[in-house]
Structures are given as C-alpha cells and as structure tokens.
PDB file of C-alpha atoms in Angstrom:
ATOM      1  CA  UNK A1232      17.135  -4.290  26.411  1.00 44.00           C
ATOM      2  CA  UNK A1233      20.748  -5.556  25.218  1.00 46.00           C
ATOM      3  CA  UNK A1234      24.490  -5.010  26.162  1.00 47.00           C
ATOM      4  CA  UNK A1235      26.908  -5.318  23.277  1.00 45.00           C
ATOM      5  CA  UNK A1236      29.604  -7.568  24.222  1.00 40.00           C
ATOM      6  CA  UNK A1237      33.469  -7.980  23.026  1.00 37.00           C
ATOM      7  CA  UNK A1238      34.850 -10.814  21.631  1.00 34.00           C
ATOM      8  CA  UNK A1239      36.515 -10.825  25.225  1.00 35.00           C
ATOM      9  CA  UNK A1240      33.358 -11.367  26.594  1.00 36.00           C
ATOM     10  CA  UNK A1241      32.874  -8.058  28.087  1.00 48.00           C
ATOM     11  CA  UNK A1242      30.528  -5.762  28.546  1.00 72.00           C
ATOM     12  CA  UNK A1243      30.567  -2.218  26.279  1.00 90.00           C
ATOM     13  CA  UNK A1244      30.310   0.550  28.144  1.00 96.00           C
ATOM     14  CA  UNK A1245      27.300   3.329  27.832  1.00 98.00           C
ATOM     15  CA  UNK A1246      28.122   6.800  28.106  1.00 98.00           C
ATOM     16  CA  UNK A1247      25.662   9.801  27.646  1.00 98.00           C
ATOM     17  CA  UNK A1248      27.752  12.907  26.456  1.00 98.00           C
ATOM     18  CA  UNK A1249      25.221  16.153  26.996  1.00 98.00           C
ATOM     19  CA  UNK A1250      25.529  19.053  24.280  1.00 96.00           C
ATOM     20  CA  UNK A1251      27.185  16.856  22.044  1.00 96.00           C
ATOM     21  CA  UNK A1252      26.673  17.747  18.774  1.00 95.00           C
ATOM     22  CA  UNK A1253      29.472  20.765  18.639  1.00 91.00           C
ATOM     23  CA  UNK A1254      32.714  21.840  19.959  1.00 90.00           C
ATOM     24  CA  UNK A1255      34.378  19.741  23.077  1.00 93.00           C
ATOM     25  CA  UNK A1256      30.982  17.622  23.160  1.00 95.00           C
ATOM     26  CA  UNK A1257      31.255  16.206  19.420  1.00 96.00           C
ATOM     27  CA  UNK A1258      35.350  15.746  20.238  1.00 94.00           C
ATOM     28  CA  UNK A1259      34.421  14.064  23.947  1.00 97.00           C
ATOM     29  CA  UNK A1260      31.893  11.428  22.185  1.00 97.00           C
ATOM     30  CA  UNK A1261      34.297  10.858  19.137  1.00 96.00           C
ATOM     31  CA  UNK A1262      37.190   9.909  21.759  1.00 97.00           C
ATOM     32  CA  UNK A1263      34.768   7.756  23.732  1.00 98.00           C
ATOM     33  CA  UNK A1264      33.194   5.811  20.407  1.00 97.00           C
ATOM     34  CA  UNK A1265      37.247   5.323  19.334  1.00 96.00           C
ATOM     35  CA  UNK A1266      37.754   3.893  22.830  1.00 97.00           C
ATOM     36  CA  UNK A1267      34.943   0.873  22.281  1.00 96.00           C
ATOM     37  CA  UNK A1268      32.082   3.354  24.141  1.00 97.00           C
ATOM     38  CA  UNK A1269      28.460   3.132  23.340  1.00 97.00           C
ATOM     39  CA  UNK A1270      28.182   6.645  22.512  1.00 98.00           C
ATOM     40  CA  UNK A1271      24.765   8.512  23.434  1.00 98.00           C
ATOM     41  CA  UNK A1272      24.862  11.949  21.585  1.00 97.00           C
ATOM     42  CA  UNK A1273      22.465  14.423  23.433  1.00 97.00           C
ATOM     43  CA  UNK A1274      21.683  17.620  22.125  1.00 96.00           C
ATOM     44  CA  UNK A1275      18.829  19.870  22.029  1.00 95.00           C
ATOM     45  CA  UNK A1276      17.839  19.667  18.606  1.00 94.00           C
ATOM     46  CA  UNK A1277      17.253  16.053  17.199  1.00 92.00           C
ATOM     47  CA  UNK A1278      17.934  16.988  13.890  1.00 94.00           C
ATOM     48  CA  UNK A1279      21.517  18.338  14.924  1.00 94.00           C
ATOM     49  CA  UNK A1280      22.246  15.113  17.044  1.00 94.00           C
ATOM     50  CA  UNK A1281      21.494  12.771  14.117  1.00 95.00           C
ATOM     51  CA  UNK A1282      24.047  15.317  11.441  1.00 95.00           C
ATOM     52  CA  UNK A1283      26.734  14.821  14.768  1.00 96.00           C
ATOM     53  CA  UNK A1284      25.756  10.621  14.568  1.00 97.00           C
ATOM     54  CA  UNK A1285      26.519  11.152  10.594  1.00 96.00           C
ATOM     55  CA  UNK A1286      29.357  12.655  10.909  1.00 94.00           C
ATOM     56  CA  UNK A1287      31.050  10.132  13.293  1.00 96.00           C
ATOM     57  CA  UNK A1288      29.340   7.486  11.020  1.00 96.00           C
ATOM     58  CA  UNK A1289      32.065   8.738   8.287  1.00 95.00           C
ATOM     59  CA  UNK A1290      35.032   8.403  10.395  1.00 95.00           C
ATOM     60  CA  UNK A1291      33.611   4.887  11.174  1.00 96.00           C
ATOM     61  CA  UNK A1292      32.692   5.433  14.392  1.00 96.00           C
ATOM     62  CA  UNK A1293      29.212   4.477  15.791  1.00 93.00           C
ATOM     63  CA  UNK A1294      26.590   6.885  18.061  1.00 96.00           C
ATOM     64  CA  UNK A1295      23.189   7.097  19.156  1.00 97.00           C
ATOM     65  CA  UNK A1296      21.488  10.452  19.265  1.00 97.00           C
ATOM     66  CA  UNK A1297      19.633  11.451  22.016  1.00 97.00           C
ATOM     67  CA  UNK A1298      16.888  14.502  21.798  1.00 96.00           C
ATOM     68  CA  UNK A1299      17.683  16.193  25.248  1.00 95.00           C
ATOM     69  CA  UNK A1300      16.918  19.952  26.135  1.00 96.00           C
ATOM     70  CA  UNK A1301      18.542  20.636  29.700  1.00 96.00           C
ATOM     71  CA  UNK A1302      15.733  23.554  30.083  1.00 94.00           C
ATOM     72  CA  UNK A1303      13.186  20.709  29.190  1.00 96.00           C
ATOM     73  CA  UNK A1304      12.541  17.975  31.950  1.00 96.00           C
ATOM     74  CA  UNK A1305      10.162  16.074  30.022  1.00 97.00           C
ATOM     75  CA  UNK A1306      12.594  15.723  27.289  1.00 97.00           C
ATOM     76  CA  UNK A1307      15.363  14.389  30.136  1.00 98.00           C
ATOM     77  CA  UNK A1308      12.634  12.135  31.614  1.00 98.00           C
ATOM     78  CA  UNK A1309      11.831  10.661  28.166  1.00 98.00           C
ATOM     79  CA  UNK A1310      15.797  10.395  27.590  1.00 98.00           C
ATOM     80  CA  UNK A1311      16.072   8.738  30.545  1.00 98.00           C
ATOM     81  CA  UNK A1312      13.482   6.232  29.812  1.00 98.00           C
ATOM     82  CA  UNK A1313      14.954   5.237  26.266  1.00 97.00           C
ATOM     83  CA  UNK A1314      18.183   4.654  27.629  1.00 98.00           C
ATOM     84  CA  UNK A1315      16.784   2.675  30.262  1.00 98.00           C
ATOM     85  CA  UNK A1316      14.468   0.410  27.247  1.00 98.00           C
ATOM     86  CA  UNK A1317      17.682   0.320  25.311  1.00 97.00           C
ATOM     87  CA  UNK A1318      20.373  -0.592  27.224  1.00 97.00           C
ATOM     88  CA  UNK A1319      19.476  -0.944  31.010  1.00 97.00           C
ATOM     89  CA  UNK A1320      22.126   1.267  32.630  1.00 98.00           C
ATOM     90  CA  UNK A1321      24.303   3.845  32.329  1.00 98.00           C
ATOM     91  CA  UNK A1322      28.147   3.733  32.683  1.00 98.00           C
ATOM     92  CA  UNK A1323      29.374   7.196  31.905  1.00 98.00           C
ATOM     93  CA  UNK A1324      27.228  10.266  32.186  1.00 98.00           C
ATOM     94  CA  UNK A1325      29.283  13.603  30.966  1.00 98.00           C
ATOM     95  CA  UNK A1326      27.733  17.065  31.597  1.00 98.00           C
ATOM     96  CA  UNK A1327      29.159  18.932  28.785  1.00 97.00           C
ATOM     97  CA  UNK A1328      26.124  20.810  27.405  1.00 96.00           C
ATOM     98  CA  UNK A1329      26.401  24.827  28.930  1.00 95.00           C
ATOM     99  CA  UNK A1330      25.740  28.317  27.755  1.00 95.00           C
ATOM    100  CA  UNK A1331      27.278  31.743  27.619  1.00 94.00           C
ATOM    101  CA  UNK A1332      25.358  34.864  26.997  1.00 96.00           C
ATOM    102  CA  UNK A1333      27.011  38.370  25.445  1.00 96.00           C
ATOM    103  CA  UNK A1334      24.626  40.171  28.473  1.00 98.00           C
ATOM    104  CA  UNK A1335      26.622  38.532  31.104  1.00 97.00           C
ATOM    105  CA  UNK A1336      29.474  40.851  33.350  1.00 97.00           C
ATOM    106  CA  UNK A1337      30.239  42.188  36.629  1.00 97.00           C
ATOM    107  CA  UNK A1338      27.789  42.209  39.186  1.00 97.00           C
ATOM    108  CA  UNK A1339      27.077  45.743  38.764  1.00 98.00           C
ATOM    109  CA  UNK A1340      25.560  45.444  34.981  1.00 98.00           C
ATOM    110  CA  UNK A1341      25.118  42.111  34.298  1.00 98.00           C
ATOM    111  CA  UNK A1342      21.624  41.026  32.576  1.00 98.00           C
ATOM    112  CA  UNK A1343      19.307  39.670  35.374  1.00 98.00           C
ATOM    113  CA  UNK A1344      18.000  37.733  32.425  1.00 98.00           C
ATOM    114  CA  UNK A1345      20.997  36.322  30.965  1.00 98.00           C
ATOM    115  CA  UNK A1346      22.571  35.328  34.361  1.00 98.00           C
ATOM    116  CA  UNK A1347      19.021  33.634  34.980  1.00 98.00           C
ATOM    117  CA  UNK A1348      19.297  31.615  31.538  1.00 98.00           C
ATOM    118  CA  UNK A1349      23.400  30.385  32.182  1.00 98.00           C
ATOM    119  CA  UNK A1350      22.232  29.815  35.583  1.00 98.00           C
ATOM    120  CA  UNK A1351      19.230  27.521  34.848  1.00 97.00           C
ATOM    121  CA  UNK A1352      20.827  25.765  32.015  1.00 97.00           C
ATOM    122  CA  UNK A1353      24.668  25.331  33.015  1.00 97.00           C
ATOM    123  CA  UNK A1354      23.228  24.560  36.662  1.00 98.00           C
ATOM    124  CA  UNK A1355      19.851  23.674  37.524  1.00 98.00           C
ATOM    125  CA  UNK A1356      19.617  21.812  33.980  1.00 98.00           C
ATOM    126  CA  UNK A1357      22.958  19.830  34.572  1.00 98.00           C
ATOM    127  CA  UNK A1358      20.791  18.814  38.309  1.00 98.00           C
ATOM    128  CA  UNK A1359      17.916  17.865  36.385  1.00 98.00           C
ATOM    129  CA  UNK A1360      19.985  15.605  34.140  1.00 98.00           C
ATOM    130  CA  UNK A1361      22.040  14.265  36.983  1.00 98.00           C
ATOM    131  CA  UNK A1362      19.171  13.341  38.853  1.00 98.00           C
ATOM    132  CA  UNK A1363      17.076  11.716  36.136  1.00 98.00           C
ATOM    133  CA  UNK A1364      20.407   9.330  35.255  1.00 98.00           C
ATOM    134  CA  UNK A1365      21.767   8.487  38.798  1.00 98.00           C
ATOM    135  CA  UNK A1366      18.986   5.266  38.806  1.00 98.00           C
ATOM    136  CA  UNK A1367      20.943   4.136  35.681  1.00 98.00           C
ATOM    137  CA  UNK A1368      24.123   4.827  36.910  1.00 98.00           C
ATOM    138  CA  UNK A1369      23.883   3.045  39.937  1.00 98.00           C
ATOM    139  CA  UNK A1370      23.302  -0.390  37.372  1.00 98.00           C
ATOM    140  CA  UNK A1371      26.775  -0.183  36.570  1.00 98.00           C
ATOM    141  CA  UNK A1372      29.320  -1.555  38.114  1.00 96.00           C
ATOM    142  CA  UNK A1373      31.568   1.598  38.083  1.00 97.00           C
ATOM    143  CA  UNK A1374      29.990   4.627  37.039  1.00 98.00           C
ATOM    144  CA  UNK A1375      31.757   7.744  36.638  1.00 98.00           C
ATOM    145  CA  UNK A1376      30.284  11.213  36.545  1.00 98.00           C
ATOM    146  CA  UNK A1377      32.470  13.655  34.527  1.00 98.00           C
ATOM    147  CA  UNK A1378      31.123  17.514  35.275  1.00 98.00           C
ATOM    148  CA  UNK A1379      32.294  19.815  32.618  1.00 97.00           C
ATOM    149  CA  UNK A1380      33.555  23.013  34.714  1.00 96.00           C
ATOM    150  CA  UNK A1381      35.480  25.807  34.391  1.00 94.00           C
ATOM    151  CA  UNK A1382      38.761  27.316  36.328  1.00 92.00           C
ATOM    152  CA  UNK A1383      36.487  30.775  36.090  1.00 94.00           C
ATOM    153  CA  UNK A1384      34.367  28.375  38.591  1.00 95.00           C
ATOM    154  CA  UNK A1385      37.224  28.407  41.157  1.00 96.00           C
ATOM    155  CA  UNK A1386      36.157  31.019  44.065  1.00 96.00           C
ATOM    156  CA  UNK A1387      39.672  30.844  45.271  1.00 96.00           C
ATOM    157  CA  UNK A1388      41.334  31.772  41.392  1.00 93.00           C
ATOM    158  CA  UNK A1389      38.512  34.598  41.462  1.00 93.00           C
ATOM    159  CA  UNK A1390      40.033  36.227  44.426  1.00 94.00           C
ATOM    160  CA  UNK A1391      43.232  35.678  43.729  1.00 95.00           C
ATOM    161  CA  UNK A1392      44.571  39.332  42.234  1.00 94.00           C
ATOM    162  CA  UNK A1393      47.298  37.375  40.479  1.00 94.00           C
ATOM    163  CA  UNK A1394      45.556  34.746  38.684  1.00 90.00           C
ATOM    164  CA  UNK A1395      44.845  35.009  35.392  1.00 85.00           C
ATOM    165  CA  UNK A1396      40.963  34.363  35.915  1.00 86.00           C
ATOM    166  CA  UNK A1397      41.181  37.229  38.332  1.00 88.00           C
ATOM    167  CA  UNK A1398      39.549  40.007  35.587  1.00 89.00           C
ATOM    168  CA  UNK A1399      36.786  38.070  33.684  1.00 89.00           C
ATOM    169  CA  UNK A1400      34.091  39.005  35.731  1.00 93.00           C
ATOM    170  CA  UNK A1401      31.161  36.824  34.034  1.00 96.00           C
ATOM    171  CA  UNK A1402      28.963  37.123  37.174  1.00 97.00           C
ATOM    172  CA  UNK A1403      26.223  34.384  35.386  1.00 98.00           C
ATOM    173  CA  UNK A1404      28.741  32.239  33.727  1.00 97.00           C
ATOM    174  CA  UNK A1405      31.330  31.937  36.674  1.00 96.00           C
ATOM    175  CA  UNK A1406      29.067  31.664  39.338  1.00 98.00           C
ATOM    176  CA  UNK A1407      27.219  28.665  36.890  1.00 98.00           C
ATOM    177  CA  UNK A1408      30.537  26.859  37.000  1.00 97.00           C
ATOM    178  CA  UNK A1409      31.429  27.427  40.807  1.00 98.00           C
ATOM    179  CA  UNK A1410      28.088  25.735  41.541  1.00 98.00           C
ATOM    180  CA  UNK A1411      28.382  22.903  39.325  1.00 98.00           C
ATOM    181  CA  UNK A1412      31.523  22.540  41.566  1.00 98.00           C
ATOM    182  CA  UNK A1413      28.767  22.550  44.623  1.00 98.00           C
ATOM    183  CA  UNK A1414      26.890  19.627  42.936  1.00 98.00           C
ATOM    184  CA  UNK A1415      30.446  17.430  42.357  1.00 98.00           C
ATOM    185  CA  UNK A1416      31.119  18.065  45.966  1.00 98.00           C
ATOM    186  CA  UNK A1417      27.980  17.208  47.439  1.00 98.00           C
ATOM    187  CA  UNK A1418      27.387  14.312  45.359  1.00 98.00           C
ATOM    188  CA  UNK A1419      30.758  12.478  45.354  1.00 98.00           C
ATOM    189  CA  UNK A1420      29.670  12.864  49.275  1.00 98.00           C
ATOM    190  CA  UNK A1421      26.518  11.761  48.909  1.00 98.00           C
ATOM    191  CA  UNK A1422      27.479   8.741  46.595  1.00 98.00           C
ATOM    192  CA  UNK A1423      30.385   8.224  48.744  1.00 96.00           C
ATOM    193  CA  UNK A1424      29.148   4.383  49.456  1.00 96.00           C
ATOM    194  CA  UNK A1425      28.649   3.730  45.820  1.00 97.00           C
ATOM    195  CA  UNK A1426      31.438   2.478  43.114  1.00 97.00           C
ATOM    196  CA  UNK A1427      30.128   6.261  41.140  1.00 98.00           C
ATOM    197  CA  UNK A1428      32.858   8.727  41.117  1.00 98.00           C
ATOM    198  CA  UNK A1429      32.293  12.321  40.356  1.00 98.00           C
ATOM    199  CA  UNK A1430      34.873  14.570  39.190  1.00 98.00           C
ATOM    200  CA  UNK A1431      34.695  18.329  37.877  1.00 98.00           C
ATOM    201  CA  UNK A1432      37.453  18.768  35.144  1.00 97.00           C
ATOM    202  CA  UNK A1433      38.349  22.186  33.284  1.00 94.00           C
ATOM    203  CA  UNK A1434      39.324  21.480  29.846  1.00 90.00           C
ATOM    204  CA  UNK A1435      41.322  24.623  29.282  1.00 72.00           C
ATOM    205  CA  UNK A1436      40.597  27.602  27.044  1.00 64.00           C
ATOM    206  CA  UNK A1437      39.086  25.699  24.321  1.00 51.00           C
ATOM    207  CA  UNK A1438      38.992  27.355  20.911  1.00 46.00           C
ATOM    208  CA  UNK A1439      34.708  26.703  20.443  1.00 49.00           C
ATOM    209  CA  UNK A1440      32.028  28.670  19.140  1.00 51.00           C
ATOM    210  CA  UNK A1441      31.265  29.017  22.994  1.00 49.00           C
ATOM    211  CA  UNK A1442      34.538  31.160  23.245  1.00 47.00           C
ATOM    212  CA  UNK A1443      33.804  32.761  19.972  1.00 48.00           C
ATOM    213  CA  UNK A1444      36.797  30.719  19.085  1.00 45.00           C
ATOM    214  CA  UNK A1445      39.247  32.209  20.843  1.00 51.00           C
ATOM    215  CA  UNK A1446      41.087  29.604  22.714  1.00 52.00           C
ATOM    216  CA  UNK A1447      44.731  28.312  23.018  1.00 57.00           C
ATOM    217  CA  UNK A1448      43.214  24.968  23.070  1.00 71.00           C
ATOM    218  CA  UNK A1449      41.532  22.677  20.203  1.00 78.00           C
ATOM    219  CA  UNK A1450      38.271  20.862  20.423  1.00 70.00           C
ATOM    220  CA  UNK A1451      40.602  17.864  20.435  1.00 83.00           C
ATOM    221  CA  UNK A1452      42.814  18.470  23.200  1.00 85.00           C
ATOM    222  CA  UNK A1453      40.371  20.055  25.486  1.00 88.00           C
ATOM    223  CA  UNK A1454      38.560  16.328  25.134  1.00 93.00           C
ATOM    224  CA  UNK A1455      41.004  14.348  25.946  1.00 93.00           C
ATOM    225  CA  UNK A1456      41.161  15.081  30.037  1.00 94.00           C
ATOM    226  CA  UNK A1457      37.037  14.881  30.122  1.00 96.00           C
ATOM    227  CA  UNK A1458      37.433  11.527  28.256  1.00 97.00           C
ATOM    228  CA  UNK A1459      40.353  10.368  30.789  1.00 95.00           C
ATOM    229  CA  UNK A1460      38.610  10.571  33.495  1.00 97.00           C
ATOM    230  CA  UNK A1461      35.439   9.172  31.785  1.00 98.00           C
ATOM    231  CA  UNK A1462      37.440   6.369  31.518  1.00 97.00           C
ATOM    232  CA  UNK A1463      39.256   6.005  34.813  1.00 95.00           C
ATOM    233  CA  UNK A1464      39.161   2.900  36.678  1.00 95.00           C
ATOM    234  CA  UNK A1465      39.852   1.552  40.146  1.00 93.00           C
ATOM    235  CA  UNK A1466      42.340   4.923  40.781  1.00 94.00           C
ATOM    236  CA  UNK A1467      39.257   7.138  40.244  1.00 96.00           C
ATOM    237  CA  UNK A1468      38.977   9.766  43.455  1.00 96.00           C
ATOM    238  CA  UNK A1469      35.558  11.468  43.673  1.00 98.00           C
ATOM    239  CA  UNK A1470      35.145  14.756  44.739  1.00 97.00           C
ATOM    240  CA  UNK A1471      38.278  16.406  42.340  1.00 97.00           C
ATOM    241  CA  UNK A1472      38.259  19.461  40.302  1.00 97.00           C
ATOM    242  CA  UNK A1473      40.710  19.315  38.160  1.00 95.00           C
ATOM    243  CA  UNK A1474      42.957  20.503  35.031  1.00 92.00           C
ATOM    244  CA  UNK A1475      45.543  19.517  32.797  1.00 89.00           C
ATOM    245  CA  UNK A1476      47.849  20.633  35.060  1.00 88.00           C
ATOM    246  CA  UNK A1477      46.265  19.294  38.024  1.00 92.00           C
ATOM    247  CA  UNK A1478      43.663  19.336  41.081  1.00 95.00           C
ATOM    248  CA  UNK A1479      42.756  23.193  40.647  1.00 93.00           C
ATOM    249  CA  UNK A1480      41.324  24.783  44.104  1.00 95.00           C
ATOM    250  CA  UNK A1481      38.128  25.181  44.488  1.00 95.00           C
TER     251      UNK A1481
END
C-alpha cells in the first residue's frame, strides 16, 4: 500500500471512473489525471482499459486500468480488493459505465429483455459497485460519489407535456436513470453522518457512441460538470441532481 504525495506534502487523490475506456468516461478520467488525480480506468474488457491507459500515456497523463464488468460481481469484488492492496482508500468513485439497447421503447413494446439488461447494468450493477467501494470510501477524508444520470431520469421532466424529454419514451433506459436517482437519494441519506457526498449530475446530450453520436454536446464538455463535482470540496451538498444549468427536479 502507498499514497503518492505532492511536493506540498499532500496526499493525491484516488478516483475510480467506471466505463472508462470510451466516450464521457475516457474524457471524465483524462480531466481528473490533468487535475493531479490517481486515475483508476475501469472497463469491462482489460485489454480496452490498458489501449484507454495508452492513450492518456501519450498526452502525458498517467492511469491505472482496472478489469471491472458491472454484470460481474466477482470481477467488482476483485477490483475492490486491488484498490484496497494498492492504495488503501478511495477518494472519488464515478459511476459512468451504462448501456442503451435499440429494443428499448414505450411500455407497450419495449423488449422485456433489453429493459432487463439496461436495468441490471445501469442499476443493479452501479449498486453492486457502490456497495463493494463505500468501505474504501469511507478511508478518505472527503469522498465524493459522482452518479452519472440522465434528465430522461427526471419523473417530473417525463410528465411534463412541455419538456423536451417529454417524447423519448425509453421505458428500460429512463426508468435505469430515475432509479439511479433512488440510490443518490437514499444514500446521501444514509451517509448523511459521513464527510461522502453523493450527487447525480446529467452531462447533457453528449455526442457518444451511446447516442449513436448524435449529441449537441462533446465528450469534452459533457466531462467537465461530472469532473466538477468530483472535485468539489467543503461546498459539496449531497443528495443533488443536477445539470449544467442547474439542480434539475427529480
């Protein structure tokens, strides 16, 4: 076990950035290694990870990859216990990694399949995660928990007949995102009594190979308000969903 320390004499931060080896995951870890961040690049396929590491390696900025399949819990628990060997605790855990599926729709002819798969991943894997990095967390002296959501997770935008979100009726993929919202809530509560603050942030309409690329948004700017409040100290408020314009309602 090791921390790296500044000249300053003080401590590097650790971060853990899930699905990280494309799109807003890749741009969220870049940001965070720029920053001074021990970078931990997760993804599902080792092999993938370590090209991501490479590529940041280029640009002169330093990662770690991380094997981690959300739908795999002996892969998280085995994550979990190399970043524990390795560097003792966890500072910064963001759960980027999520799914779409071209079966999802309305509720009326939606793939029971498909909805089960964005569920379990976007959802129950995210948990799973959560769960097997909250002992780490709780080592550092100001964890923050950034949730990767969606405003398509808002029940209130999904109602609303004049919101934009009003029409996409992606019964799996929406109703993945509102409950991620469930487990920021819940948590922040639950950690309430803890310096870890949990915050759900929507990055915008981010032009990724999850949107089939079209977004208004680059990978690079839908980053940057993940990585803020990554990053946020003492003024951190758990419990927020938020965008770039603001708290968004839930």
């Amino acid at each position: 076990m090791h921390d790296k320390v500044h000249q300053a004499g003080v401590t590097e931060r650790v971060a853990l950035v899930t699905g990280a080896n494309k799109g807003i995951g890749l741009e969220i870890a870049r940001q965070l290694a720029r920053a001074g961040v021990i970078v931990l690049l997760g993804a599902r396929d080792r092999g993938r990870a370590s090209a991501a590491v490479h590529a940041l390696a280029q640009q002169g900025l330093t990662a770690q990859a991380v094997q981690l399949d959300l739908e795999d819990e002996a892969s998280i628990a085995a994550a979990a216990a190399s970043i524990a060997a390795e560097h003792g605790r966890l500072d910064i855990l963001v759960n980027n990694a999520g799914i779409v599926d071209a079966e999802d729709g309305p509720p009326s002819a939606a793939s029971i399949a498909a909805v089960r798969k964005i569920v379990n991943t976007n959802f129950v894997g995210t948990l799973a995660v959560t769960q097997a990095m909250l002992p780490l967390l709780r080592r550092s002296p100001a964890a923050r928990i950034v949730n990767l959501s969606s405003s398509l997770g808002s029940l209130t935008l999904n109602g609303d007949p004049s919101s934009p979100y009003y029409s996409a009726r992606l019964i799996g993929y929406n109703a993945s995102k509102a409950a991620l919202n469930m487990l920021t809530v819940q948590l922040a509560e639950e950690l309430r009594d803890t310096p870890i603050v949990v915050t759900s942030v929507s990055p915008g309409y981010v032009k990724t190979d999850l949107t089939g690329h079209q977004g208004f948004l680059t990978a690079e700017d839908g980053a940057r308000l993940p990585v803020q409040h990554a990053l946020r100290g003492a003024d951190a408020v758990s419990g927020r969903f938020v965008e770039a314009s603001g708290d968004t309602p839930w």
